[in-house]
Amino acid sequence: MAKPTEYLRVTGLHAFYGESHILHGMDFVVNRGECVSLLGRNGAGRTTTLRAILGLTGKRSGSVMMNGREIIGMPPHRIARLGIGYCPEERGIYASLSCEENLLLPPQVGSAGMSLDEIYAMFPNLAERRHSQGTRLSGGEQQMLAMARILRTGAKLLLLDEISEGLAPVIVQKLGQIIRQLKEKGFTILLVEQNFRFAAPLADRMYVVEHGQIAAEIHQHEIEEKREFLQEFLGV
Amino acid sequence: MEIFGVPLPALMGQLMLGLVSGSFYAMLSLGLAVIFGMLNIINFAHGALYMAGAFLAWMGLTYWGISYWWSLLLVPLAVGLIGVVIERTMLQWLYKLDHLYGLLLTFGLALVIEGLFRYQYGVSGLPYAIPDELSGALNLGFMFLPKYRAWIIGVSLTVCLATWFIIEKTQLGAYLRAATENPQLTQAFGINVPLMVMLTYGFGVGLAGFAGVLAAPAFQVSPLMGSNLIIVVFAVVVIGGMGSILGSILTGLGLGVIEGLTKVFYAEASSTVVFIIMAIVLLLRPAGLFGKEK
């Protein structure tokens, strides 16, 4: 196997919301084409990590290198333009936009994004509901839409926050298939999850987040032997 | 011919006048609605910038010989530019604060702008001639329709509908709606939201400047023309529902007509009828006729 190339490197990342200090020096790396999962309990700082990478938190310090460029000082729209697609925990479907408008909203941030046809082939439900108001879609459809709209843009790094949360098992399964397809297509994925069983088969590596820091790193081949530790840790 | 004891030409005349004021209400409340949606700022300087638009047209004609038609193009740009400067230097620091701060700041700005013109030009009002192409009236058979009034109604409707179309039906409008609804996420998709906010304010007040140019030949150009109008316009925005585009347009026109008709049937109430409607609407539908309950 070729030596992995670093795509995202987070070093000593601190982030605040107002006065509250959420991240206390996060350190981790995501290599090109890898699927990396951030596991942890609620409030451990996983969502904040994604938001801090995008510049959506309050004060930040430390370093975030994206494809060799320091992005910690950039405003969010410039960071996104470097090729990051973000799927927020609350899904962020716009009520004032139709399904298709939601899908077409994010501007191109890289070359070779998926075409609308490819996306509708991957998510046939969205084609049927293209004229519905975005928030009239079911929870599962909204999650598909939130995923689909960042695949069109040509983003190479996907930040996915709790995409399996609150969805029926059959939809979670479908999402798992989609993540596998995306890995095959060469996307780099940073997956924030609480659902260990969803993340375990997908992730090449996992980081356990606790109190705004990385508490452990687990490779795919270690997952079985550390399963008990993880389940206890995550409280599942 | 009479309707309810009122001669038809008189009725139609007041209806026209009502549509004319309605056109101004619509253009101004549209700008306010767009600005409020995007910036969360209740722009009290709107009336003053409308007045500034009328004055810029007057100054252009008087000092530099800039015709009405050129003013119609240049003044909105100039007022929009003033808006951009206001947004960059002052408003941008207020977005995270309570509405009250934006309201107070823009109210103060309105007083400053009005004071400047009042100091320079007094309050008696200056005349601005209707351009030759639009002077005179059309005989419609049942009434005489002054061309300039028809022009005001036609142009403002076109501008309002074009604005509505851009916001509701185009990709740029989708960006605007998205940025209004969830600015952070929209910026995280790579859209330069701070730039859009700045241009939105410029566009909103540019619309007020445009209305000012349209108003210059119809009314006297006076430093007080903005504050006389803006109170009614705020009532229109409240009735229509804050932040609703089509709502502001329809409510603006509708209330202008209601006001005009009140002048015919019960003139004493004509200046209060809008506020009576506002009170009723607030009691029955606090979010406004077209607003969404939060």
Coordinates of C-alpha atoms in Angstrom, one line a residue:
Chain A
M1 CA 0.0 0.0 0.0
A2 CA 1.2 3.5 -0.9
K3 CA 2.2 5.7 2.0
P4 CA -0.9 7.6 3.1
T5 CA -1.0 11.3 2.4
E6 CA -2.1 13.6 5.1
Y7 CA -5.3 15.5 4.1
L8 CA -6.4 17.0 7.4
R9 CA -4.2 17.6 10.3
V10 CA -5.5 19.1 13.5
T11 CA -3.0 20.1 16.1
G12 CA -3.5 21.6 19.6
L13 CA -7.0 22.8 18.6
H14 CA -8.7 24.8 21.3
A15 CA -12.2 26.2 20.7
F16 CA -14.6 28.3 22.8
Y17 CA -18.3 29.2 22.7
G18 CA -18.3 32.5 24.4
E19 CA -16.7 31.9 27.8
S20 CA -16.9 28.1 27.8
H21 CA -13.8 26.3 26.7
I22 CA -14.9 23.2 24.8
L23 CA -11.9 21.8 22.9
H24 CA -8.7 21.4 25.0
G25 CA -6.1 20.7 22.4
M26 CA -7.4 18.2 19.9
D27 CA -4.7 16.3 17.9
F28 CA -5.6 14.0 15.0
V29 CA -4.9 13.3 11.4
V30 CA -7.1 12.2 8.5
N31 CA -5.4 10.7 5.5
R32 CA -6.6 11.1 1.9
G33 CA -9.3 8.5 1.1
E34 CA -9.6 7.4 4.7
C35 CA -12.8 7.2 6.7
V36 CA -12.1 8.3 10.3
S37 CA -14.6 8.3 13.1
L38 CA -14.7 10.5 16.1
L39 CA -16.4 8.5 18.9
G40 CA -17.4 9.8 22.3
R41 CA -20.2 10.6 24.6
N42 CA -22.5 13.6 24.3
G43 CA -20.7 16.8 25.2
A44 CA -17.3 15.3 24.6
G45 CA -16.6 17.9 21.9
R46 CA -17.0 15.9 18.7
T47 CA -19.5 18.3 17.0
T48 CA -17.5 21.2 18.2
T49 CA -14.5 19.7 16.5
L50 CA -16.2 19.7 13.1
R51 CA -17.5 23.2 13.7
A52 CA -14.1 24.4 14.7
I53 CA -12.5 23.0 11.6
L54 CA -15.0 25.0 9.6
G55 CA -14.6 28.2 11.7
L56 CA -18.1 28.1 13.1
T57 CA -17.2 28.3 16.7
G58 CA -16.2 31.4 18.7
K59 CA -12.5 31.9 19.5
R60 CA -10.1 29.1 18.2
S61 CA -6.5 28.5 18.6
G62 CA -4.0 25.8 17.5
S63 CA -3.6 24.6 13.9
V64 CA -5.8 23.1 11.3
M65 CA -4.0 22.1 8.1
M66 CA -6.1 21.1 5.1
N67 CA -4.1 19.6 2.2
G68 CA -1.0 21.4 3.4
R69 CA -2.6 24.8 4.0
E70 CA -3.2 26.5 7.4
I71 CA -6.9 27.3 7.6
I72 CA -7.4 28.3 11.2
G73 CA -7.5 32.0 10.3
M74 CA -9.9 31.8 7.4
P75 CA -13.5 32.8 7.4
P76 CA -15.9 29.8 7.0
H77 CA -16.8 30.4 3.3
R78 CA -13.2 30.3 2.3
I79 CA -12.6 27.1 4.3
A80 CA -15.5 25.4 2.6
R81 CA -14.2 26.5 -0.8
L82 CA -11.1 24.5 -0.3
G83 CA -13.2 21.4 -0.8
I84 CA -15.0 20.6 2.4
G85 CA -18.6 19.4 2.6
Y86 CA -20.4 19.6 5.9
C87 CA -23.5 17.7 7.0
P88 CA -24.5 19.1 10.4
E89 CA -26.0 17.2 13.2
E90 CA -29.4 19.0 13.0
R91 CA -29.2 18.3 9.2
G92 CA -29.7 21.9 8.3
I93 CA -32.4 21.5 5.7
Y94 CA -33.8 24.9 4.8
A95 CA -37.6 25.3 5.2
S96 CA -37.6 28.2 2.8
L97 CA -36.2 26.1 0.0
S98 CA -37.6 23.2 -1.9
C99 CA -35.9 19.8 -1.8
E100 CA -34.2 20.5 -5.2
E101 CA -33.3 24.0 -4.2
N102 CA -31.7 22.6 -1.0
L103 CA -29.8 20.1 -3.2
L104 CA -28.6 22.8 -5.6
L105 CA -27.7 25.4 -2.9
P106 CA -24.1 24.7 -2.0
P107 CA -21.8 26.2 -4.7
Q108 CA -19.1 24.1 -6.4
V109 CA -16.0 23.9 -4.3
G110 CA -14.1 21.4 -6.3
S111 CA -14.0 19.6 -9.6
A112 CA -15.7 16.3 -10.5
G113 CA -18.7 16.6 -8.1
M114 CA -21.5 14.1 -8.7
S115 CA -24.1 15.1 -11.3
L116 CA -27.7 15.6 -10.4
D117 CA -28.5 12.4 -12.3
E118 CA -26.0 10.4 -10.3
I119 CA -27.3 11.8 -7.1
Y120 CA -30.9 11.0 -8.0
A121 CA -29.8 7.5 -8.9
M122 CA -28.1 7.1 -5.5
F123 CA -31.1 8.7 -3.7
P124 CA -34.2 7.9 -5.7
N125 CA -36.5 9.3 -3.0
L126 CA -35.1 12.8 -3.5
A127 CA -36.0 12.7 -7.2
E128 CA -39.6 12.0 -6.3
R129 CA -39.8 14.7 -3.7
R130 CA -37.8 17.3 -5.6
H131 CA -40.6 19.9 -5.5
S132 CA -41.6 19.5 -1.8
Q133 CA -40.6 22.0 0.8
G134 CA -37.3 20.9 2.3
T135 CA -38.6 20.4 5.8
R136 CA -41.7 18.5 4.7
L137 CA -39.5 15.5 3.9
S138 CA -39.3 12.7 6.4
G139 CA -36.4 12.5 8.8
G140 CA -34.7 9.9 6.7
E141 CA -35.2 11.8 3.5
Q142 CA -33.9 15.0 5.1
Q143 CA -30.8 13.1 6.1
M144 CA -30.3 11.8 2.6
L145 CA -30.8 15.3 1.3
A146 CA -28.2 16.7 3.7
M147 CA -25.8 14.1 2.5
A148 CA -26.7 14.4 -1.2
R149 CA -26.2 18.2 -1.4
I150 CA -22.6 18.0 -0.4
L151 CA -21.8 15.3 -3.0
R152 CA -22.7 17.6 -5.8
T153 CA -20.2 20.3 -4.9
G154 CA -17.0 18.4 -5.7
A155 CA -15.9 18.5 -2.0
K156 CA -13.3 15.8 -1.3
L157 CA -13.5 16.0 2.5
L158 CA -16.8 15.2 4.1
L159 CA -17.5 16.2 7.7
L160 CA -20.5 14.1 8.7
D161 CA -22.1 14.7 12.1
E162 CA -24.3 12.0 13.7
I163 CA -25.9 11.0 10.4
S164 CA -27.4 7.8 11.8
E165 CA -29.0 9.5 14.8
G166 CA -32.7 9.0 15.2
L167 CA -33.3 7.0 12.0
A168 CA -34.9 3.7 11.4
P169 CA -32.5 0.7 11.1
V170 CA -33.3 0.2 7.4
I171 CA -32.3 3.8 6.7
V172 CA -29.2 3.5 8.8
Q173 CA -28.2 0.5 6.8
K174 CA -28.8 2.4 3.6
L175 CA -26.5 5.2 4.9
G176 CA -23.8 2.6 5.6
Q177 CA -24.0 1.4 2.0
I178 CA -23.7 5.0 0.8
I179 CA -20.6 5.7 3.0
R180 CA -19.0 2.5 1.5
Q181 CA -19.8 3.8 -2.0
L182 CA -18.3 7.1 -1.2
K183 CA -15.1 5.5 0.1
E184 CA -14.8 3.6 -3.1
K185 CA -15.2 6.9 -5.0
G186 CA -12.2 8.2 -3.0
F187 CA -13.9 10.6 -0.7
T188 CA -12.1 11.4 2.6
I189 CA -14.6 11.2 5.4
L190 CA -14.6 12.4 9.0
L191 CA -17.5 10.7 10.7
V192 CA -18.7 11.9 14.1
E193 CA -20.7 9.1 15.7
Q194 CA -22.1 7.9 18.9
N195 CA -23.5 4.8 17.3
F196 CA -20.5 2.5 17.6
R197 CA -22.0 -0.4 15.7
F198 CA -22.7 1.9 12.7
A199 CA -19.2 3.4 12.7
A200 CA -17.2 0.3 13.5
P201 CA -17.4 -1.5 10.1
L202 CA -17.0 1.8 8.2
A203 CA -14.1 3.5 9.8
D204 CA -10.5 2.8 9.0
R205 CA -9.5 4.3 12.3
M206 CA -11.4 5.7 15.2
Y207 CA -10.5 8.4 17.7
V208 CA -12.2 8.4 21.1
V209 CA -12.9 11.9 22.2
E210 CA -13.2 12.8 25.9
H211 CA -13.3 16.3 27.5
G212 CA -12.3 18.0 24.3
Q213 CA -9.2 15.9 23.7
I214 CA -8.4 12.7 21.9
A215 CA -8.4 9.9 24.6
A216 CA -7.4 7.0 22.4
E217 CA -6.8 6.0 18.8
I218 CA -8.0 2.6 17.5
H219 CA -7.2 1.0 14.2
Q220 CA -9.7 -1.1 12.3
H221 CA -7.8 -4.3 13.2
E222 CA -7.9 -3.5 16.9
I223 CA -11.6 -2.9 17.0
E224 CA -12.6 -6.4 18.0
E225 CA -10.1 -6.7 20.9
K226 CA -11.1 -3.2 22.2
R227 CA -14.8 -3.6 21.6
E228 CA -15.5 -4.1 25.3
F229 CA -13.5 -1.1 26.3
L230 CA -15.2 1.0 23.8
Q231 CA -18.7 -0.1 24.7
E232 CA -18.1 0.6 28.3
F233 CA -16.5 3.9 27.4
L234 CA -19.4 5.0 25.3
G235 CA -21.9 3.7 27.8
V236 CA -23.8 1.6 25.3
Chain B
M1 CA -72.8 57.7 -12.2
E2 CA -72.5 57.3 -8.5
I3 CA -71.4 54.5 -6.2
F4 CA -72.7 54.8 -2.6
G5 CA -73.5 58.4 -3.3
V6 CA -69.9 59.2 -4.5
P7 CA -69.4 60.3 -8.1
L8 CA -67.4 57.7 -10.0
P9 CA -64.5 60.0 -11.1
A10 CA -64.0 61.1 -7.5
L11 CA -63.9 57.5 -6.3
M12 CA -61.5 56.4 -9.1
G13 CA -59.4 59.5 -8.4
Q14 CA -59.0 58.5 -4.7
L15 CA -58.4 54.9 -5.7
M16 CA -55.6 56.0 -7.9
L17 CA -54.1 58.2 -5.1
G18 CA -54.5 55.2 -2.8
L19 CA -52.6 53.0 -5.3
V20 CA -49.9 55.7 -5.6
S21 CA -49.3 55.8 -1.8
G22 CA -49.6 52.0 -1.8
S23 CA -46.8 51.8 -4.3
F24 CA -44.5 53.7 -2.0
Y25 CA -45.6 51.7 1.0
A26 CA -44.9 48.5 -1.0
M27 CA -41.4 49.6 -2.2
L28 CA -40.4 50.8 1.3
S29 CA -41.8 47.9 3.3
L30 CA -40.3 45.5 0.8
G31 CA -36.8 47.0 1.5
L32 CA -37.5 46.9 5.2
A33 CA -38.6 43.3 5.0
V34 CA -35.6 42.2 3.1
I35 CA -33.2 44.0 5.4
F36 CA -35.0 42.7 8.5
G37 CA -34.9 39.1 7.2
M38 CA -31.2 39.2 6.4
L39 CA -29.7 41.6 9.0
N40 CA -32.1 41.3 11.8
I41 CA -32.1 45.1 11.9
I42 CA -35.2 47.2 12.0
N43 CA -34.0 49.9 9.7
F44 CA -35.4 53.2 11.1
A45 CA -33.1 55.1 8.7
H46 CA -35.2 53.9 5.8
G47 CA -37.4 57.0 5.6
A48 CA -34.4 59.3 5.9
L49 CA -32.7 57.5 3.0
Y50 CA -35.9 57.7 0.9
M51 CA -35.9 61.4 1.6
A52 CA -32.2 61.5 0.7
G53 CA -33.0 59.9 -2.6
A54 CA -35.5 62.6 -3.4
F55 CA -33.0 65.3 -2.4
L56 CA -30.2 63.7 -4.4
A57 CA -32.5 63.8 -7.5
W58 CA -33.4 67.4 -6.8
M59 CA -29.7 68.4 -6.2
G60 CA -28.7 66.5 -9.3
L61 CA -31.2 68.4 -11.4
T62 CA -30.6 71.8 -9.8
Y63 CA -26.8 71.8 -9.5
W64 CA -25.5 69.5 -12.2
G65 CA -28.4 69.2 -14.6
I66 CA -28.8 65.5 -14.2
S67 CA -32.2 64.6 -15.7
Y68 CA -35.0 62.7 -13.9
W69 CA -34.2 59.6 -16.0
W70 CA -30.5 59.5 -15.1
S71 CA -31.5 60.1 -11.5
L72 CA -33.7 57.1 -11.5
L73 CA -30.6 55.1 -12.3
L74 CA -27.9 56.9 -10.4
V75 CA -29.6 57.9 -7.2
P76 CA -30.5 54.3 -6.1
L77 CA -26.8 53.4 -6.7
A78 CA -25.6 56.4 -4.6
V79 CA -28.1 55.7 -1.8
G80 CA -27.1 52.0 -2.0
L81 CA -23.5 53.0 -1.6
I82 CA -24.3 55.1 1.4
G83 CA -26.0 52.0 2.8
V84 CA -23.0 49.9 2.2
V85 CA -20.8 52.4 4.1
I86 CA -23.4 52.5 6.9
E87 CA -23.4 48.6 7.1
R88 CA -19.6 48.3 7.0
T89 CA -18.9 51.0 9.5
M90 CA -21.8 50.6 11.9
L91 CA -24.4 48.0 11.5
Q92 CA -22.1 45.0 11.2
W93 CA -21.2 45.3 14.9
L94 CA -24.8 44.9 16.0
Y95 CA -26.0 41.7 14.4
K96 CA -25.4 39.6 17.6
L97 CA -27.2 42.1 19.8
D98 CA -30.8 42.6 20.6
H99 CA -33.0 44.3 17.9
L100 CA -33.2 47.3 20.0
Y101 CA -29.6 48.4 19.3
G102 CA -30.1 48.3 15.6
L103 CA -33.3 50.2 15.9
L104 CA -31.7 52.9 18.1
L105 CA -28.7 53.3 15.9
T106 CA -30.7 53.6 12.7
F107 CA -33.2 55.9 14.4
G108 CA -30.2 58.1 15.4
L109 CA -28.9 58.0 11.8
A110 CA -32.3 59.0 10.6
L111 CA -32.2 62.1 12.8
V112 CA -28.7 63.0 11.7
I113 CA -29.6 62.7 8.0
E114 CA -32.8 64.6 8.4
G115 CA -31.1 67.2 10.5
L116 CA -28.4 67.8 7.8
F117 CA -31.0 68.4 5.1
R118 CA -33.2 70.5 7.3
Y119 CA -30.2 72.7 8.2
Q120 CA -29.3 73.1 4.6
Y121 CA -32.7 73.4 3.0
G122 CA -35.3 74.3 5.7
V123 CA -38.6 72.5 5.9
S124 CA -40.8 74.3 3.4
G125 CA -40.2 71.9 0.6
L126 CA -38.7 72.3 -2.9
P127 CA -40.5 71.7 -6.1
Y128 CA -39.3 69.1 -8.7
A129 CA -40.9 69.2 -12.1
I130 CA -42.5 66.2 -13.6
P131 CA -40.4 65.2 -16.7
D132 CA -42.0 66.3 -20.0
E133 CA -42.6 62.8 -21.2
L134 CA -44.8 62.1 -18.2
S135 CA -46.7 65.3 -17.7
G136 CA -50.3 65.7 -18.6
A137 CA -53.1 63.2 -18.2
L138 CA -54.9 60.4 -20.1
N139 CA -58.6 60.6 -20.6
L140 CA -59.9 57.1 -19.8
G141 CA -63.5 58.1 -20.4
F142 CA -64.7 57.7 -16.8
M143 CA -61.8 59.6 -15.3
F144 CA -58.6 61.7 -16.1
L145 CA -55.5 59.7 -15.2
P146 CA -52.4 61.8 -14.6
K147 CA -49.6 60.1 -16.5
Y148 CA -47.2 60.4 -13.7
R149 CA -49.4 58.6 -11.3
A150 CA -49.8 55.7 -13.7
W151 CA -46.0 55.7 -14.1
I152 CA -45.4 55.5 -10.3
I153 CA -47.8 52.6 -10.0
G154 CA -46.5 50.7 -13.0
V155 CA -42.8 51.2 -12.2
S156 CA -43.1 50.3 -8.5
L157 CA -45.1 47.2 -9.3
T158 CA -42.5 46.1 -11.8
V159 CA -39.7 46.7 -9.3
C160 CA -41.5 44.9 -6.5
L161 CA -42.4 41.9 -8.7
A162 CA -38.8 41.7 -10.1
T163 CA -37.5 41.7 -6.5
W164 CA -40.0 39.0 -5.6
F165 CA -39.0 37.0 -8.6
I166 CA -35.3 37.3 -7.9
I167 CA -35.7 36.2 -4.3
E168 CA -38.2 33.4 -4.8
K169 CA -37.2 32.0 -8.2
T170 CA -33.4 32.3 -8.8
Q171 CA -30.3 30.8 -7.5
L172 CA -29.2 34.1 -6.0
G173 CA -32.5 34.3 -4.3
A174 CA -32.0 30.7 -2.9
Y175 CA -28.7 31.9 -1.4
L176 CA -30.5 34.9 0.1
R177 CA -33.3 32.7 1.6
A178 CA -30.8 30.2 2.9
A179 CA -28.6 33.0 4.4
T180 CA -31.7 34.5 6.0
E181 CA -32.7 31.2 7.5
N182 CA -29.4 29.8 8.7
P183 CA -26.5 32.2 8.0
Q184 CA -23.8 30.0 9.7
L185 CA -24.5 26.8 7.7
T186 CA -24.9 28.8 4.5
Q187 CA -21.5 30.2 5.0
A188 CA -20.1 26.8 5.8
F189 CA -21.2 25.8 2.3
G190 CA -18.9 28.3 0.9
I191 CA -21.2 31.2 0.3
N192 CA -19.8 34.6 1.3
V193 CA -22.6 35.6 3.7
P194 CA -21.1 38.8 5.1
L195 CA -20.8 40.1 1.5
M196 CA -24.5 39.2 0.8
V197 CA -25.6 40.9 4.0
M198 CA -23.7 44.1 3.0
L199 CA -25.2 44.0 -0.5
T200 CA -28.7 43.3 0.9
Y201 CA -28.6 46.4 3.0
G202 CA -27.3 48.3 0.0
F203 CA -30.1 46.9 -2.1
G204 CA -32.8 47.6 0.5
V205 CA -31.9 51.2 1.0
G206 CA -31.2 51.6 -2.7
L207 CA -34.9 50.7 -3.2
A208 CA -35.8 53.4 -0.8
G209 CA -33.6 55.8 -2.8
F210 CA -35.4 54.8 -5.9
A211 CA -38.8 55.4 -4.3
G212 CA -37.4 58.8 -3.3
V213 CA -36.7 59.7 -6.9
L214 CA -40.1 58.5 -7.9
A215 CA -41.7 60.6 -5.2
A216 CA -39.8 63.8 -6.0
P217 CA -42.1 65.0 -8.8
A218 CA -45.2 63.7 -7.1
F219 CA -44.7 65.4 -3.7
Q220 CA -42.7 68.3 -2.5
V221 CA -39.0 67.4 -1.8
S222 CA -38.8 68.1 1.9
P223 CA -36.6 66.9 4.8
L224 CA -39.7 65.7 6.6
M225 CA -41.1 63.5 3.8
G226 CA -39.4 60.4 5.1
S227 CA -40.5 60.6 8.7
N228 CA -44.1 61.4 7.6
L229 CA -44.1 58.2 5.6
I230 CA -42.0 55.8 7.6
I231 CA -44.4 55.4 10.5
V232 CA -47.2 54.2 8.1
V233 CA -44.7 51.9 6.4
F234 CA -43.7 50.3 9.7
A235 CA -47.4 49.7 10.3
V236 CA -47.6 48.1 6.9
V237 CA -44.7 45.8 7.7
V238 CA -46.3 44.8 11.0
I239 CA -49.6 44.1 9.2
G240 CA -48.0 42.1 6.4
G241 CA -45.7 40.2 8.7
M242 CA -42.0 40.8 9.3
G243 CA -39.8 39.3 6.7
S244 CA -42.4 38.2 4.1
I245 CA -41.7 39.5 0.7
L246 CA -44.9 39.0 -1.1
G247 CA -46.7 40.0 2.1
S248 CA -45.1 43.4 2.2
I249 CA -45.9 44.1 -1.5
L250 CA -49.6 43.1 -1.2
T251 CA -50.1 44.7 2.2
G252 CA -48.5 47.9 1.0
L253 CA -50.7 48.2 -2.1
G254 CA -53.8 47.1 -0.2
L255 CA -53.4 49.5 2.6
G256 CA -52.8 52.4 0.2
V257 CA -56.1 51.6 -1.4
I258 CA -57.9 51.2 1.9
E259 CA -56.5 54.6 2.9
G260 CA -57.6 56.2 -0.3
L261 CA -61.1 54.8 0.0
T262 CA -61.4 55.9 3.6
K263 CA -60.7 59.4 2.3
V264 CA -63.8 59.2 0.2
F265 CA -66.2 57.7 2.7
Y266 CA -65.0 58.9 6.0
A267 CA -62.1 61.3 5.6
E268 CA -61.6 61.9 9.3
A269 CA -60.4 58.4 9.7
S270 CA -58.1 58.3 6.7
S271 CA -54.8 58.9 8.6
T272 CA -55.7 56.4 11.4
V273 CA -57.2 53.6 9.5
V274 CA -53.9 51.9 8.9
F275 CA -53.2 51.8 12.6
I276 CA -56.7 50.6 13.4
I277 CA -56.1 47.7 11.0
M278 CA -52.7 47.1 12.6
A279 CA -54.2 46.8 16.0
I280 CA -56.8 44.4 14.8
V281 CA -54.2 42.3 13.0
L282 CA -52.0 42.2 16.0
L283 CA -54.8 41.0 18.1
L284 CA -55.9 38.2 15.7
R285 CA -52.6 37.2 14.0
P286 CA -49.6 38.5 16.0
A287 CA -47.2 37.4 13.3
G288 CA -48.9 39.5 10.6
L289 CA -51.1 38.5 7.7
F290 CA -48.4 36.7 5.8
G291 CA -45.9 36.1 8.6
K292 CA -45.1 32.7 10.0
E293 CA -45.6 32.0 13.7
K294 CA -42.3 31.3 15.3

